[in-house]
Short mmCIF file of C-alpha atoms in Angstrom, two decimals:
data_model
loop_
_atom_site.label_atom_id
_atom_site.label_comp_id
_atom_site.label_asym_id
_atom_site.label_seq_id
_atom_site.Cartn_x
_atom_site.Cartn_y
_atom_site.Cartn_z
CA UNK O 991 14.02 -0.80 9.26
CA UNK O 992 14.74 -0.05 13.48
CA UNK O 993 14.84 3.02 13.88
CA UNK O 994 11.17 3.19 10.72
CA UNK O 995 10.02 0.77 13.92
CA UNK O 996 10.63 3.25 16.32
CA UNK O 997 9.25 6.25 14.54
CA UNK O 998 5.84 4.90 14.74
CA UNK O 999 6.12 3.54 18.06
CA UNK O 1000 6.54 7.56 19.49
CA UNK O 1001 4.28 8.37 16.81
CA UNK O 1002 1.99 6.01 17.94
CA UNK O 1003 2.50 6.87 21.67
CA UNK O 1004 2.13 10.80 21.30
CA UNK O 1005 -1.15 10.94 19.40
CA UNK O 1006 -2.23 8.51 22.88
CA UNK O 1007 -1.36 11.10 25.23
CA UNK O 1008 -2.64 13.47 22.96
CA UNK O 1009 -5.60 12.02 23.01
CA UNK O 1010 -5.38 11.72 26.98
CA UNK O 1011 -4.18 15.16 27.43
CA UNK O 1012 -7.68 16.21 26.00
CA UNK O 1013 -9.90 13.11 27.81
CA UNK O 1014 -8.41 14.63 30.95
CA UNK O 1015 -9.60 18.63 29.84
CA UNK O 1016 -12.66 17.98 28.76
CA UNK O 1017 -13.21 15.21 30.68
CA UNK O 1018 -14.85 13.40 27.16
CA UNK O 1019 -14.07 9.71 27.22
CA UNK O 1020 -10.67 9.17 25.70
CA UNK O 1021 -10.63 8.55 21.55
CA UNK O 1022 -7.81 8.37 19.28
CA UNK O 1023 -10.15 10.40 16.86
CA UNK O 1024 -9.36 14.06 18.26
CA UNK O 1025 -5.64 13.40 17.01
CA UNK O 1026 -6.04 14.26 13.47
CA UNK O 1027 -6.92 17.50 14.54
CA UNK O 1028 -3.92 17.83 16.30
CA UNK O 1029 -1.44 16.41 15.25
CA UNK O 1030 0.98 19.65 14.82
CA UNK O 1031 1.08 19.34 18.84
CA UNK O 1032 3.20 15.73 18.45
CA UNK O 1033 4.22 15.07 15.20
CA UNK O 1034 6.66 17.96 15.14
CA UNK O 1035 8.21 17.35 18.42
CA UNK O 1036 8.51 13.42 17.52
CA UNK O 1037 10.48 14.54 14.35
CA UNK O 1038 12.64 16.60 16.03
CA UNK O 1039 13.64 13.48 17.30
CA UNK O 1040 14.15 11.56 14.49
CA UNK O 1041 16.43 14.05 13.06
CA UNK O 1042 18.57 13.33 16.25
CA UNK O 1043 18.13 9.50 15.82
CA UNK O 1044 19.50 9.74 12.54
CA UNK O 1045 21.67 12.91 12.54
CA UNK O 1046 23.72 10.47 15.00
CA UNK O 1047 27.06 9.81 13.73
CA UNK O 1048 27.05 11.27 10.22
CA UNK O 1049 24.35 9.13 9.37
CA UNK O 1050 21.51 11.65 7.73
CA UNK O 1051 24.69 13.23 6.21
CA UNK O 1052 25.88 9.92 4.23
CA UNK O 1053 22.10 9.37 2.70
CA UNK O 1054 21.91 12.27 1.44
CA UNK O 1055 25.18 11.53 -0.40
CA UNK O 1056 28.52 13.38 -1.18
CA UNK O 1057 26.98 16.42 -2.18
CA UNK O 1058 24.49 17.19 0.84
CA UNK O 1059 23.65 20.75 -0.07
CA UNK O 1060 20.41 21.86 -2.12
CA UNK O 1061 21.16 22.27 -5.69
CA UNK O 1062 19.38 23.98 -8.61
CA UNK O 1063 19.11 20.98 -9.67
CA UNK O 1064 17.41 19.30 -6.23
CA UNK O 1065 14.46 21.95 -7.26
CA UNK O 1066 13.69 21.78 -10.71
CA UNK O 1067 14.01 17.18 -9.93
CA UNK O 1068 11.42 18.32 -7.11
CA UNK O 1069 9.32 20.23 -9.09
CA UNK O 1070 8.55 17.32 -10.48
CA UNK O 1071 8.76 14.60 -8.46
CA UNK O 1072 5.98 17.01 -6.79
CA UNK O 1073 4.03 16.38 -10.13
CA UNK O 1074 4.57 12.60 -10.68
CA UNK O 1075 3.94 11.20 -7.81
CA UNK O 1076 0.78 13.20 -7.13
CA UNK O 1077 -1.42 10.36 -9.86
CA UNK O 1078 -0.16 6.78 -7.75
CA UNK O 1079 -1.12 8.22 -4.37
CA UNK O 1080 -5.18 10.09 -6.03
CA UNK O 1081 -5.43 6.75 -8.03
CA UNK O 1082 -5.19 4.36 -4.76
CA UNK O 1083 -7.19 7.31 -2.37
CA UNK O 1084 -10.13 7.47 -5.20
CA UNK O 1085 -9.84 3.77 -5.76
CA UNK O 1086 -10.12 2.72 -1.88
CA UNK O 1087 -12.93 5.16 -1.67
CA UNK O 1088 -14.81 3.82 -4.19
CA UNK O 1089 -14.42 0.21 -2.88
CA UNK O 1090 -15.91 1.04 0.52
CA UNK O 1091 -18.87 3.57 -0.68
CA UNK O 1092 -19.59 1.58 -4.24
CA UNK O 1093 -20.29 3.53 -7.23
CA UNK O 1094 -23.94 5.43 -5.74
CA UNK O 1095 -21.57 6.81 -2.38
CA UNK O 1096 -18.93 7.89 -4.19
CA UNK O 1097 -19.52 11.45 -4.41
CA UNK O 1098 -21.29 11.61 -0.61
CA UNK O 1099 -18.24 9.34 1.28
CA UNK O 1100 -15.93 11.90 1.28
CA UNK O 1101 -16.74 14.11 3.62
CA UNK O 1102 -18.03 11.08 6.26
CA UNK O 1103 -14.35 9.34 6.10
CA UNK O 1104 -12.37 12.57 6.20
CA UNK O 1105 -13.90 14.74 8.32
CA UNK O 1106 -14.17 14.54 12.34
CA UNK O 1107 -17.74 12.95 13.72
CA UNK O 1108 -19.06 16.37 15.79
CA UNK O 1109 -18.52 14.69 18.87
CA UNK O 1110 -15.20 14.05 17.64
CA UNK O 1111 -14.54 18.50 17.56
CA UNK O 1112 -12.11 20.08 19.42
CA UNK O 1113 -13.18 23.47 20.42
CA UNK O 1114 -9.70 24.95 21.19
CA UNK O 1115 -10.51 28.99 20.98
CA UNK O 1116 -9.67 31.70 18.29
CA UNK O 1117 -6.65 32.07 19.91
CA UNK O 1118 -5.68 28.32 20.65
CA UNK O 1119 -6.92 27.43 16.64
CA UNK O 1120 -4.49 30.00 15.72
CA UNK O 1121 -1.32 29.04 16.88
CA UNK O 1122 -1.79 25.45 16.45
CA UNK O 1123 -2.30 26.49 12.07
CA UNK O 1124 0.51 28.93 12.20
CA UNK O 1125 2.57 25.85 14.52
CA UNK O 1126 1.43 23.48 11.41
CA UNK O 1127 1.67 25.43 9.03
CA UNK O 1128 5.45 26.82 9.95
CA UNK O 1129 7.41 24.15 11.97
CA UNK O 1130 5.61 21.54 10.65
CA UNK O 1131 7.06 21.38 6.95
CA UNK O 1132 10.37 21.84 7.43
CA UNK O 1133 10.27 18.59 9.78
CA UNK O 1134 8.58 16.32 8.41
CA UNK O 1135 9.71 16.22 4.99
CA UNK O 1136 13.65 15.12 5.26
CA UNK O 1137 12.81 13.25 8.63
CA UNK O 1138 10.58 11.10 6.32
CA UNK O 1139 13.03 10.41 3.21
CA UNK O 1140 15.80 10.13 5.65
CA UNK O 1141 13.34 7.01 6.87
CA UNK O 1142 11.89 5.89 4.90
CA UNK O 1143 14.02 5.92 1.64
CA UNK O 1144 17.93 6.53 2.77
CA UNK O 1145 17.20 4.37 5.91
CA UNK O 1146 14.89 1.87 5.35
CA UNK O 1147 15.01 1.22 1.73
CA UNK O 1148 19.20 1.74 1.69
CA UNK O 1149 19.58 -0.71 4.62
CA UNK O 1150 17.16 -3.59 2.59
CA UNK O 1151 19.36 -3.01 -0.40
CA UNK O 1152 21.99 -3.58 1.75
CA UNK O 1153 21.08 -6.49 2.79
CA UNK O 1154 20.29 -7.84 -0.82
CA UNK O 1155 16.96 -7.83 -0.42
CA UNK O 1156 14.91 -8.07 -3.90
CA UNK O 1157 14.25 -4.52 -5.91
CA UNK O 1158 10.50 -5.24 -5.33
CA UNK O 1159 10.96 -5.49 -1.36
CA UNK O 1160 13.68 -2.78 -1.04
CA UNK O 1161 10.73 -0.24 -1.89
CA UNK O 1162 7.68 -1.83 -0.96
CA UNK O 1163 8.62 -2.37 2.63
CA UNK O 1164 9.10 1.00 3.57
CA UNK O 1165 6.44 1.66 1.21
CA UNK O 1166 3.89 0.26 3.41
CA UNK O 1167 5.35 1.14 6.81
CA UNK O 1168 5.35 4.89 5.39
CA UNK O 1169 1.31 4.38 4.27
CA UNK O 1170 0.82 2.86 7.65
CA UNK O 1171 2.66 5.99 9.36
CA UNK O 1172 -0.51 8.32 8.38
CA UNK O 1173 -3.09 6.09 10.65
CA UNK O 1174 -2.62 8.86 12.66
CA UNK O 1175 -3.71 11.55 10.75
CA UNK O 1176 -7.29 9.40 9.79
CA UNK O 1177 -10.93 10.94 11.47
CA UNK O 1178 -12.12 7.50 10.26
CA UNK O 1179 -11.78 3.79 9.84
CA UNK O 1180 -12.39 3.82 6.17
CA UNK O 1181 -9.97 7.25 6.02
CA UNK O 1182 -7.29 4.91 7.95
CA UNK O 1183 -7.71 2.63 5.16
CA UNK O 1184 -7.05 4.87 2.10
CA UNK O 1185 -4.50 7.33 4.17
CA UNK O 1186 -2.26 3.50 4.08
CA UNK O 1187 -3.22 2.94 0.61
CA UNK O 1188 -2.76 6.12 -0.84
CA UNK O 1189 0.53 6.88 0.93
CA UNK O 1190 1.84 3.69 0.37
CA UNK O 1191 1.21 4.02 -3.36
CA UNK O 1192 3.48 7.69 -2.66
CA UNK O 1193 5.78 5.77 -1.52
CA UNK O 1194 6.19 3.12 -3.57
CA UNK O 1195 6.90 5.38 -5.95
CA UNK O 1196 9.06 8.43 -4.04
CA UNK O 1197 11.13 4.54 -3.93
CA UNK O 1198 11.21 4.14 -7.33
CA UNK O 1199 12.57 7.40 -8.00
CA UNK O 1200 14.87 7.47 -5.22
CA UNK O 1201 15.70 4.01 -6.38
CA UNK O 1202 17.00 4.93 -9.92
CA UNK O 1203 18.25 8.86 -8.57
CA UNK O 1204 20.03 8.20 -5.84
CA UNK O 1205 19.01 11.09 -4.60
CA UNK O 1206 17.45 12.16 -1.77
CA UNK O 1207 17.72 16.10 -1.61
CA UNK O 1208 14.23 16.06 -4.63
CA UNK O 1209 12.35 13.79 -3.02
CA UNK O 1210 12.62 16.08 0.23
CA UNK O 1211 12.12 19.49 -1.67
CA UNK O 1212 8.60 17.40 -3.31
CA UNK O 1213 8.00 16.26 0.01
CA UNK O 1214 8.80 19.31 1.57
CA UNK O 1215 5.96 21.17 -1.32
CA UNK O 1216 2.90 18.87 -0.06
CA UNK O 1217 3.53 19.57 3.08
CA UNK O 1218 3.31 23.44 2.61
CA UNK O 1219 0.69 23.58 0.61
CA UNK O 1220 -1.86 21.03 2.99
CA UNK O 1221 -0.99 23.47 5.63
CA UNK O 1222 -0.82 26.34 4.46
CA UNK O 1223 -4.69 25.75 4.03
CA UNK O 1224 -5.66 25.61 7.84
CA UNK O 1225 -3.81 28.79 8.51
CA UNK O 1226 -5.65 30.41 5.43
CA UNK O 1227 -9.15 29.27 6.37
CA UNK O 1228 -8.06 30.65 9.89
CA UNK O 1229 -7.27 33.74 9.13
CA UNK O 1230 -10.09 34.02 6.77
CA UNK O 1231 -12.33 33.88 9.66
CA UNK O 1232 -13.71 30.37 8.91
#
């Protein structure tokens, strides 16, 4: 779990540094609420550092197994796991929103929880916004998917298994850390709770898949497709003039 803690610490420092730069540039009070909007500025560099750390000594290659190259079956399984993993993620996300807002406020809670407050919005201008959206769409998925599967499923889960930890702990502890990591993408306290629960549920299901299949590449494919879908939305929105 050591590398996982390093990754979370790096993301926390990078998010704080990004918020501090925004505060210094705009004169606004320091607030971590601005960091989700600029996550591509620090997630990609942190991902590259994390990939370099786990690649040392051939560790990443060993985690990918004796056949590390992408195979056709990896793509097929990746599409399957993309579909399967969506259900625990969506169930946990909806459950937290329901618990926080109640049945009466459930429908209206989504925008309040997952949209930045007007005072926290960062105005970058059209050119900078387009560059940031393109950076997110092009670089975030291809760096984020492999590093997170290598760290949380391959490294953390594998390390716990090697130490003889119970099966439930080898799955749930890395999944919990995976959920905690995503607080840096949440614009509100309610969204933080929802993201921790939803991504922990995704991570736990992915951990069960990895424990049974013993191959990371299909999960990397599923993770990559998920990141591509979410990263393409802001770029499409910007390019359409939204």
